[in-house]
CSV table of C-alpha atoms and ligand atoms in Angstrom, one decimal:
chain,number,residue,atom,x,y,z
A,284,MET,CA,0.0,0.0,0.0
A,285,LYS,CA,1.2,3.5,-0.8
A,286,LYS,CA,2.0,5.6,2.2
A,287,LYS,CA,0.0,8.7,2.7
A,288,ARG,CA,2.0,11.8,1.6
A,289,ILE,CA,2.9,14.4,4.2
A,290,TYR,CA,2.7,18.1,3.2
A,291,LEU,CA,5.0,20.4,5.2
A,292,ASP,CA,5.2,23.3,2.7
A,293,TYR,CA,2.3,25.5,3.7
A,294,ALA,CA,4.4,28.7,3.0
A,295,ALA,CA,4.4,27.7,-0.7
A,296,THR,CA,0.7,27.1,-0.9
A,297,THR,CA,-2.2,25.7,1.1
A,298,PRO,CA,-5.1,23.4,0.2
A,299,VAL,CA,-8.5,25.1,-0.3
A,300,ASP,CA,-10.6,24.7,2.9
A,301,SER,CA,-13.7,22.7,2.0
A,302,GLN,CA,-15.9,25.4,3.5
A,303,VAL,CA,-14.2,27.9,1.1
A,304,PHE,CA,-14.7,25.6,-1.8
A,305,SER,CA,-18.4,25.1,-1.2
A,306,VAL,CA,-19.1,28.8,-1.2
A,307,MET,CA,-17.1,29.2,-4.4
A,308,ARG,CA,-18.6,26.4,-6.3
A,309,PRO,CA,-21.9,28.0,-7.5
A,310,TYR,CA,-20.0,30.9,-9.0
A,311,PHE,CA,-18.4,28.5,-11.5
A,312,THR,CA,-21.6,27.0,-12.7
A,313,GLU,CA,-25.1,28.5,-12.2
A,314,LYS,CA,-24.0,31.9,-10.9
A,315,PHE,CA,-21.5,32.5,-13.7
A,316,GLY,CA,-22.4,36.1,-14.7
A,317,ASN,CA,-19.9,38.9,-15.5
A,318,PRO,CA,-20.1,41.4,-12.7
A,319,MET,CA,-20.0,44.3,-15.3
A,320,SER,CA,-23.2,43.1,-16.9
A,321,ILE,CA,-26.3,45.0,-16.0
A,322,HIS,CA,-28.7,42.0,-16.1
A,323,ALA,CA,-29.7,39.7,-13.2
A,324,PHE,CA,-26.8,37.3,-13.9
A,325,GLY,CA,-24.3,40.2,-13.7
A,326,ARG,CA,-25.9,41.7,-10.6
A,327,GLU,CA,-25.7,38.3,-8.9
A,328,ALA,CA,-22.0,38.1,-9.6
A,329,SER,CA,-21.4,41.8,-8.7
A,330,ASN,CA,-23.3,41.4,-5.4
A,331,ALA,CA,-21.0,38.4,-4.5
A,332,VAL,CA,-17.9,40.5,-5.3
A,333,GLU,CA,-19.1,43.4,-3.2
A,334,LYS,CA,-19.9,41.1,-0.3
A,335,ALA,CA,-16.4,39.7,-0.5
A,336,ARG,CA,-15.0,43.2,-0.6
A,337,GLN,CA,-17.0,44.0,2.6
A,338,THR,CA,-15.7,40.9,4.3
A,339,SER,CA,-12.1,41.8,3.3
A,340,ALA,CA,-12.7,45.4,4.6
A,341,ILE,CA,-13.8,44.0,7.9
A,342,PHE,CA,-10.7,41.8,8.1
A,343,PHE,CA,-8.3,44.7,7.4
A,344,GLY,CA,-10.4,47.3,9.3
A,345,CYS,CA,-10.8,49.5,6.3
A,346,ASP,CA,-13.5,50.8,4.0
A,347,PRO,CA,-14.6,48.4,1.1
A,348,SER,CA,-13.6,51.1,-1.4
A,349,GLU,CA,-10.0,50.7,-0.3
A,350,ILE,CA,-9.8,47.0,-1.4
A,351,ILE,CA,-8.7,46.2,-5.0
A,352,PHE,CA,-8.9,42.6,-6.1
A,353,THR,CA,-6.0,41.3,-8.1
A,354,SER,CA,-4.6,38.0,-9.3
A,355,GLY,CA,-2.5,37.4,-6.2
A,356,ALA,CA,0.3,38.9,-4.1
A,357,THR,CA,2.7,39.2,-7.1
A,358,GLU,CA,0.3,41.5,-8.9
A,359,SER,CA,-0.6,43.4,-5.7
A,360,ASN,CA,3.1,44.0,-5.0
A,361,ASN,CA,3.7,45.1,-8.6
A,362,LEU,CA,0.8,47.5,-8.5
A,363,ALA,CA,1.8,48.8,-5.1
A,364,ILE,CA,5.5,49.5,-5.8
A,365,LYS,CA,5.3,50.5,-9.5
A,366,GLY,CA,1.9,52.2,-9.2
A,367,ALA,CA,2.9,54.3,-6.2
A,368,ALA,CA,6.3,55.2,-7.7
A,369,ILE,CA,4.9,56.1,-11.1
A,370,SER,CA,2.3,58.3,-9.5
A,371,LEU,CA,4.9,60.0,-7.5
A,372,VAL,CA,7.1,60.7,-10.5
A,373,ASN,CA,4.1,62.1,-12.4
A,374,HIS,CA,3.1,64.1,-9.5
A,375,GLN,CA,6.5,65.6,-8.8
A,376,GLY,CA,7.1,66.6,-12.3
A,377,GLY,CA,9.6,63.9,-13.2
A,378,SER,CA,12.0,64.0,-10.2
A,379,LYS,CA,13.1,60.6,-9.0
A,380,PRO,CA,11.6,59.3,-5.7
A,381,HIS,CA,13.7,57.3,-3.3
A,382,VAL,CA,12.3,53.9,-2.3
A,383,ILE,CA,13.5,51.9,0.8
A,384,THR,CA,13.0,48.2,1.0
A,385,THR,CA,14.9,45.2,2.4
A,386,GLN,CA,17.3,42.7,0.9
A,387,PHE,CA,15.1,39.7,1.9
A,388,GLU,CA,11.7,40.7,0.3
A,389,HIS,CA,9.9,38.3,-2.0
A,390,SER,CA,11.3,38.4,-5.6
A,391,CYS,CA,8.2,40.2,-6.9
A,392,ILE,CA,9.1,43.2,-4.7
A,393,LEU,CA,12.8,43.1,-5.4
A,394,ASN,CA,12.3,42.7,-9.2
A,395,SER,CA,9.7,45.5,-9.2
A,396,CYS,CA,12.2,47.8,-7.5
A,397,LYS,CA,14.9,46.7,-10.0
A,398,LYS,CA,12.6,47.5,-12.9
A,399,LEU,CA,12.0,51.0,-11.5
A,400,GLU,CA,15.7,51.6,-11.2
A,401,GLU,CA,16.4,50.4,-14.7
A,402,GLN,CA,13.7,52.7,-16.1
A,403,GLY,CA,15.1,55.6,-14.2
A,404,MET,CA,11.8,55.9,-12.2
A,405,ALA,CA,13.3,55.6,-8.7
A,406,GLU,CA,16.3,55.3,-6.6
A,407,VAL,CA,16.2,52.3,-4.3
A,408,THR,CA,17.9,51.4,-1.0
A,409,TYR,CA,17.9,47.7,-0.1
A,410,LEU,CA,18.4,47.4,3.6
A,411,PRO,CA,20.4,44.6,5.1
A,412,ILE,CA,18.8,42.3,7.7
A,413,GLY,CA,20.3,41.2,11.0
A,414,ASN,CA,21.4,37.7,11.7
A,415,ASP,CA,18.2,37.2,13.7
A,416,GLY,CA,16.2,37.8,10.5
A,417,LEU,CA,14.9,41.2,11.6
A,418,VAL,CA,15.2,44.6,9.9
A,419,LYS,CA,16.4,47.3,12.3
A,420,ILE,CA,14.2,50.4,12.7
A,421,ASN,CA,17.4,52.4,13.2
A,422,ASP,CA,18.6,51.4,9.7
A,423,ILE,CA,15.3,52.5,8.2
A,424,GLU,CA,15.5,55.8,10.0
A,425,LYS,CA,19.1,56.4,8.8
A,426,ALA,CA,18.2,55.5,5.2
A,427,ILE,CA,15.4,58.1,5.0
A,428,LYS,CA,16.2,61.1,2.8
A,429,ALA,CA,14.3,64.2,1.7
A,430,ASN,CA,13.1,62.4,-1.4
A,431,THR,CA,12.2,59.2,0.3
A,432,LEU,CA,8.5,58.6,-0.6
A,433,LEU,CA,7.9,54.9,-0.4
A,434,ILE,CA,9.0,52.3,2.1
A,435,SER,CA,8.1,48.6,1.6
A,436,VAL,CA,8.9,46.0,4.3
A,437,MET,CA,7.4,42.5,4.4
A,438,TYR,CA,5.4,41.5,7.5
A,439,VAL,CA,6.5,37.9,7.8
A,440,ASN,CA,9.4,36.5,5.7
A,441,ASN,CA,8.3,33.6,3.6
A,442,GLU,CA,11.6,31.6,4.0
A,443,ILE,CA,12.6,32.1,7.5
A,444,GLY,CA,9.3,33.2,9.0
A,445,THR,CA,10.7,36.1,11.0
A,446,ILE,CA,8.2,38.9,11.9
A,447,GLN,CA,9.2,42.4,11.0
A,448,PRO,CA,8.3,45.3,13.4
A,449,ILE,CA,5.7,46.7,11.1
A,450,LYS,CA,3.8,48.6,13.8
A,451,GLU,CA,7.0,50.3,15.0
A,452,ILE,CA,8.0,51.2,11.4
A,453,GLY,CA,4.5,52.6,10.9
A,454,LYS,CA,4.8,54.7,14.0
A,455,LEU,CA,8.2,56.1,12.9
A,456,ILE,CA,6.8,57.0,9.5
A,457,GLU,CA,3.8,58.6,11.0
A,458,LYS,CA,6.0,60.7,13.3
A,459,LEU,CA,8.2,61.8,10.4
A,460,ASN,CA,5.3,62.5,8.1
A,461,SER,CA,3.9,65.0,10.6
A,462,ASN,CA,6.8,67.3,9.6
A,463,ARG,CA,7.0,66.5,5.9
A,464,GLU,CA,5.2,68.1,3.0
A,465,GLN,CA,5.5,65.0,0.8
A,466,LYS,CA,4.4,62.1,3.0
A,467,ILE,CA,6.2,58.8,2.9
A,468,ILE,CA,4.0,55.9,1.8
A,469,PHE,CA,4.3,52.7,3.8
A,470,HIS,CA,3.6,49.3,2.1
A,471,THR,CA,3.8,45.8,3.6
A,472,ASP,CA,3.6,42.5,1.9
A,473,ALA,CA,1.5,40.7,4.5
A,474,THR,CA,1.0,37.5,2.5
A,475,GLN,CA,2.5,35.2,5.2
A,476,ALA,CA,1.1,37.1,8.1
A,477,ILE,CA,-2.7,36.9,7.4
A,478,ASN,CA,-3.2,33.5,9.1
A,479,TYR,CA,-1.4,34.4,12.3
A,480,PHE,CA,-1.1,38.1,13.0
A,481,ASP,CA,-3.1,41.3,13.4
A,482,CYS,CA,-3.6,42.8,10.0
A,483,LYS,CA,-5.7,45.8,10.8
A,484,VAL,CA,-4.3,48.5,8.6
A,485,ASP,CA,-4.7,51.3,11.2
A,486,ASN,CA,-2.9,49.3,13.9
A,487,LEU,CA,0.0,48.7,11.5
A,488,LYS,CA,-0.3,52.3,10.1
A,489,VAL,CA,0.3,51.0,6.6
A,490,ASP,CA,-1.0,52.8,3.5
A,491,LEU,CA,-0.7,49.8,1.2
A,492,LEU,CA,-0.9,46.1,2.0
A,493,SER,CA,-0.7,43.0,-0.2
A,494,MET,CA,-2.0,39.5,0.3
A,495,SER,CA,-2.8,36.3,-1.6
A,496,ALA,CA,-5.7,33.8,-1.1
A,497,HIS,CA,-3.8,30.6,-1.8
A,498,LYS,CA,-1.6,31.1,1.3
A,499,ILE,CA,-4.7,31.2,3.5
A,500,TYR,CA,-6.6,28.1,2.4
A,501,GLY,CA,-8.2,30.0,-0.5
A,502,PRO,CA,-7.8,29.5,-4.2
A,503,LYS,CA,-4.8,30.3,-6.4
A,504,GLY,CA,-4.8,33.3,-8.7
A,505,VAL,CA,-6.6,35.8,-6.5
A,506,GLY,CA,-5.4,38.3,-4.0
A,507,CYS,CA,-6.0,41.9,-3.0
A,508,LEU,CA,-4.3,45.2,-2.4
A,509,TYR,CA,-5.4,47.6,0.3
A,510,ILE,CA,-4.9,51.2,-0.8
A,511,ARG,CA,-5.6,53.8,1.9
A,512,LYS,CA,-7.9,56.6,0.8
A,513,ASN,CA,-6.0,59.6,-0.7
A,514,ILE,CA,-2.9,57.5,-1.5
A,515,ARG,CA,-2.3,57.8,-5.2
A,516,VAL,CA,-1.5,54.6,-7.1
A,517,THR,CA,-1.3,54.7,-10.9
A,518,ARG,CA,-2.8,51.6,-12.7
A,519,ILE,CA,-0.3,49.4,-14.5
A,520,GLN,CA,-2.9,47.5,-16.6
A,521,ASP,CA,-5.4,49.2,-19.0
A,522,GLY,CA,-8.7,48.0,-20.1
A,523,GLY,CA,-12.4,48.1,-19.2
A,524,GLY,CA,-11.9,50.1,-16.0
A,525,GLN,CA,-12.8,47.4,-13.4
A,526,GLU,CA,-11.7,47.8,-9.7
A,527,PHE,CA,-12.0,51.6,-9.6
A,528,ASN,CA,-10.0,51.8,-12.8
A,529,LEU,CA,-7.0,50.4,-11.0
A,530,ARG,CA,-7.1,46.9,-12.3
A,531,SER,CA,-8.9,46.2,-15.5
A,532,GLY,CA,-10.0,42.7,-16.5
A,533,THR,CA,-13.1,40.6,-15.9
A,534,LEU,CA,-13.1,39.8,-12.2
A,535,ASN,CA,-12.3,36.2,-11.0
A,536,VAL,CA,-15.7,36.0,-9.2
A,537,PRO,CA,-15.3,32.4,-7.7
A,538,GLY,CA,-11.8,33.3,-6.6
A,539,ILE,CA,-12.9,36.6,-5.0
A,540,VAL,CA,-15.8,34.8,-3.2
A,541,GLY,CA,-13.2,32.3,-2.0
A,542,LEU,CA,-10.8,35.0,-0.8
A,543,GLY,CA,-13.6,36.6,1.2
A,544,ALA,CA,-14.6,33.3,2.8
A,545,ALA,CA,-10.9,32.4,3.5
A,546,LEU,CA,-10.3,35.7,5.3
A,547,GLU,CA,-13.4,35.2,7.4
A,548,ILE,CA,-12.3,31.7,8.5
A,549,ALA,CA,-8.7,32.9,9.1
A,550,GLU,CA,-9.9,35.5,11.5
A,551,LYS,CA,-12.2,33.0,13.3
A,552,GLU,CA,-9.6,30.3,13.6
A,553,ARG,CA,-6.5,32.4,14.1
A,554,LYS,CA,-6.1,31.8,17.9
A,555,LYS,CA,-6.8,28.1,17.7
A,556,VAL,CA,-4.6,27.4,14.6
A,557,SER,CA,-1.7,29.5,15.9
A,558,LYS,CA,-1.6,27.5,19.2
A,559,LEU,CA,-1.9,24.1,17.5
A,560,VAL,CA,0.7,24.9,14.8
A,561,GLU,CA,3.2,26.5,17.3
A,562,LYS,CA,3.0,23.5,19.6
A,563,LEU,CA,3.7,21.1,16.8
A,564,ARG,CA,6.4,23.2,15.4
A,565,ASP,CA,8.2,23.5,18.7
A,566,HIS,CA,7.9,19.8,19.3
A,567,MET,CA,9.5,19.3,15.9
A,568,ILE,CA,12.3,21.8,16.5
A,569,THR,CA,13.1,20.3,19.9
A,570,ARG,CA,13.2,16.8,18.6
A,571,ILE,CA,15.3,17.7,15.5
A,572,MET,CA,17.9,19.7,17.5
A,573,LYS,CA,18.2,16.9,20.1
A,574,GLU,CA,18.2,13.9,17.8
A,575,ILE,CA,20.2,15.1,14.8
A,576,LYS,CA,23.8,16.4,15.1
A,577,GLY,CA,25.1,19.5,13.3
A,578,VAL,CA,21.7,21.3,12.9
A,579,LYS,CA,21.1,25.1,13.2
A,580,LEU,CA,17.9,27.0,13.2
A,581,ASN,CA,17.9,30.1,11.0
A,582,GLY,CA,16.4,33.4,12.3
A,583,SER,CA,15.0,34.5,15.6
A,584,LYS,CA,13.4,31.8,17.7
A,585,LEU,CA,10.9,34.1,19.3
A,586,LYS,CA,10.0,36.6,16.6
A,587,ARG,CA,8.9,34.1,14.0
A,588,SER,CA,5.7,32.8,12.6
A,589,PRO,CA,4.3,29.9,14.5
A,590,ASN,CA,4.3,27.6,11.5
A,591,ASN,CA,7.8,28.1,10.2
A,592,ALA,CA,11.1,26.4,10.9
A,593,ASN,CA,14.2,26.9,8.7
A,594,PHE,CA,17.2,24.7,9.4
A,595,ILE,CA,20.7,24.2,8.2
A,596,PHE,CA,22.1,20.7,8.2
A,597,GLN,CA,25.8,20.6,8.1
A,598,ASP,CA,27.5,18.5,5.4
A,599,VAL,CA,24.3,17.9,3.6
A,600,GLU,CA,22.9,19.5,0.4
A,601,GLY,CA,19.4,20.9,0.9
A,602,GLU,CA,18.4,19.7,-2.6
A,603,GLY,CA,19.5,16.1,-1.8
A,604,LEU,CA,17.6,16.3,1.5
A,605,LEU,CA,14.5,17.6,-0.3
A,606,LEU,CA,14.6,14.8,-2.9
A,607,GLY,CA,15.3,12.1,-0.4
A,608,LEU,CA,12.4,13.2,1.7
A,609,ASP,CA,10.2,13.4,-1.4
A,610,ILE,CA,10.9,9.7,-2.1
A,611,GLU,CA,9.7,9.1,1.5
A,612,GLY,CA,6.5,11.0,0.7
A,613,VAL,CA,7.3,14.1,2.7
A,614,ALA,CA,7.1,17.5,1.0
A,615,VAL,CA,9.3,20.3,2.3
A,616,SER,CA,11.3,23.1,0.6
A,617,THR,CA,14.8,24.5,0.4
A,618,GLY,CA,13.6,28.1,0.1
A,619,SER,CA,10.9,29.9,-1.6
A,620,ALA,CA,8.8,27.9,-4.2
A,621,CYS,CA,9.2,30.7,-6.7
A,622,SER,CA,13.0,30.1,-6.9
A,623,ALA,CA,12.9,26.3,-6.5
A,624,GLY,CA,14.9,24.6,-9.1
A,625,ASP,CA,17.3,27.5,-8.9
A,626,LEU,CA,20.6,26.3,-7.4
A,627,ARG,CA,21.8,29.8,-6.5
A,628,PRO,CA,22.0,30.3,-2.7
A,629,SER,CA,18.8,31.8,-1.2
A,630,HIS,CA,18.9,35.6,-1.2
A,631,VAL,CA,17.1,35.5,2.1
A,632,LEU,CA,19.8,33.4,3.8
A,633,MET,CA,22.5,35.6,2.2
A,634,ALA,CA,20.8,38.7,3.5
A,635,ILE,CA,20.9,37.4,7.1
A,636,GLY,CA,24.6,36.7,6.8
A,637,ILE,CA,24.7,32.9,6.3
A,638,PRO,CA,27.8,31.9,4.4
A,639,GLU,CA,27.1,30.5,0.9
A,640,GLU,CA,28.5,27.0,1.7
A,641,GLU,CA,26.3,26.7,4.7
A,642,SER,CA,23.2,27.9,3.0
A,643,HIS,CA,23.2,25.0,0.6
A,644,GLY,CA,22.2,22.8,3.5
A,645,SER,CA,19.1,24.7,4.3
A,646,LEU,CA,15.6,23.2,4.7
A,647,ARG,CA,12.3,25.1,5.2
A,648,VAL,CA,9.6,23.2,7.0
A,649,THR,CA,6.2,25.0,7.2
A,650,LEU,CA,3.2,23.6,9.0
A,651,GLY,CA,-0.5,24.4,8.6
A,652,LYS,CA,-3.9,23.8,10.2
A,653,TYR,CA,-4.1,20.3,8.8
A,654,THR,CA,-0.7,19.1,10.2
A,655,THR,CA,-0.8,16.4,12.8
A,656,LYS,CA,1.7,15.1,15.4
A,657,THR,CA,1.7,11.7,13.6
A,658,GLU,CA,2.9,13.5,10.5
A,659,ILE,CA,5.6,15.4,12.3
A,660,ASP,CA,6.9,12.3,14.0
A,661,ARG,CA,6.9,10.4,10.7
A,662,PHE,CA,8.7,13.3,9.0
A,663,ILE,CA,11.4,13.3,11.7
A,664,LYS,CA,11.9,9.6,11.3
A,665,SER,CA,12.4,10.0,7.5
A,666,LEU,CA,14.6,13.1,8.1
A,667,LYS,CA,17.0,11.2,10.4
A,668,GLU,CA,17.3,8.4,7.9
A,669,VAL,CA,17.9,10.7,4.9
A,670,VAL,CA,20.4,13.0,6.7
A,671,ALA,CA,22.4,9.9,7.9
A,672,ARG,CA,22.4,8.4,4.4
A,673,LEU,CA,23.5,11.7,2.8
A,674,ARG,CA,26.3,12.2,5.3
A,675,LYS,CA,27.5,8.7,4.8
A,676,ILE,CA,27.7,9.2,1.1
A,677,ALA,CA,29.6,12.4,1.6
A,678,GLY,CA,32.0,10.6,3.9
A,679,LYS,CA,31.1,12.7,6.9
B,44,LIG,C1,3.6,33.6,-2.0
B,44,LIG,C2,4.1,34.9,-1.7
B,44,LIG,C3,4.0,35.9,-2.7
B,44,LIG,C4,3.4,35.6,-4.1
B,44,LIG,O1,2.1,35.4,-4.1
B,44,LIG,P1,1.3,34.9,-5.4
B,44,LIG,O2,-0.1,35.1,-5.0
B,44,LIG,O3,1.7,33.5,-5.5
B,44,LIG,O4,1.7,35.7,-6.5
B,44,LIG,C5,4.4,37.2,-2.4
B,44,LIG,N1,5.0,37.5,-1.2
B,44,LIG,C6,5.1,36.5,-0.2
B,44,LIG,C7,5.6,36.9,1.1
B,44,LIG,C8,4.6,35.2,-0.5
B,44,LIG,O5,4.7,34.3,0.5
């Protein structure tokens, strides 16, 4: 009999919650209208989208008109970074705004910033990250210049799970803005934070916030961007003018309905899931550190998402570990799914100062609400075998 597979890669994606799927389902079949249509089919679809917008607004503590539905966090981040920068350039009569971000953002933030630099639209500072995986407020404060107009810092890192001090950064920017004519816009990529942390935009004091449904037990290909009232963002896609003319294209109605449902469930289950996942994760870390020699945990132990552990196994290649575990039916990751298959060292581990040779032995294990203790214990059993085998082959 084939063994049941074990999924420990929840930071890459999550399965759709069955409750989410059942509310989405009718919008594929009988309720298939285009929300732009004026007839009853269209109104039915449009009502469902507006209901999801309200649910999302409740989750983020904002007004529904501040929520823009997109195809996911990659698009939300592109729209936030490029849209805000382009609008600033237009507004300032062509002078270059200064953008501050960190070296360990998701590739969609880093590549959006690089694109702005290439096109001469912005000047960008990429802040280093401490060995604990945390950005220092002091570094942000020091990097701010007269023409700094956009700061983007992720809430929870997708590889090492460390939680950035978003509220403190928000407070700093608010304080500085009170004396500035041109206000600094603050963006956060909250994709990995939604399940576990407070995402009320006024508590965080953010102007822009990105998220994606498929990381929170919702469907793939849908996300949203929160844009605070009075913050100017220029659209980067032209068309029929949907989403307040900020994101043209026929709306992904079932996806949006699913996103709303997933956010509602995330809020309701947050406490319970956080506790469950953290307990299992800590049990796993304790056992691994005790039972396997030459293991290190990357990033702060305390300031990290309850579902994340990122290890370095000495004298082992992470790729080999991943493939060995895959044969055993266990799914983990060496870094971010978006750069999997890429043998370059992880930019996140480099940013927190892990030497290149060491970073090749890294393994990311991310748990979720369906993870069980039996799965964790079976994973550890396989891990011990695979690590021992690989070390033996390497003659260590
Ligand atoms: C997954 C992820 C993204 C990309 O989201 P998509 O919806 O897959 O485009 C962006 N940022 C972070 C932090 C992520 O974890």
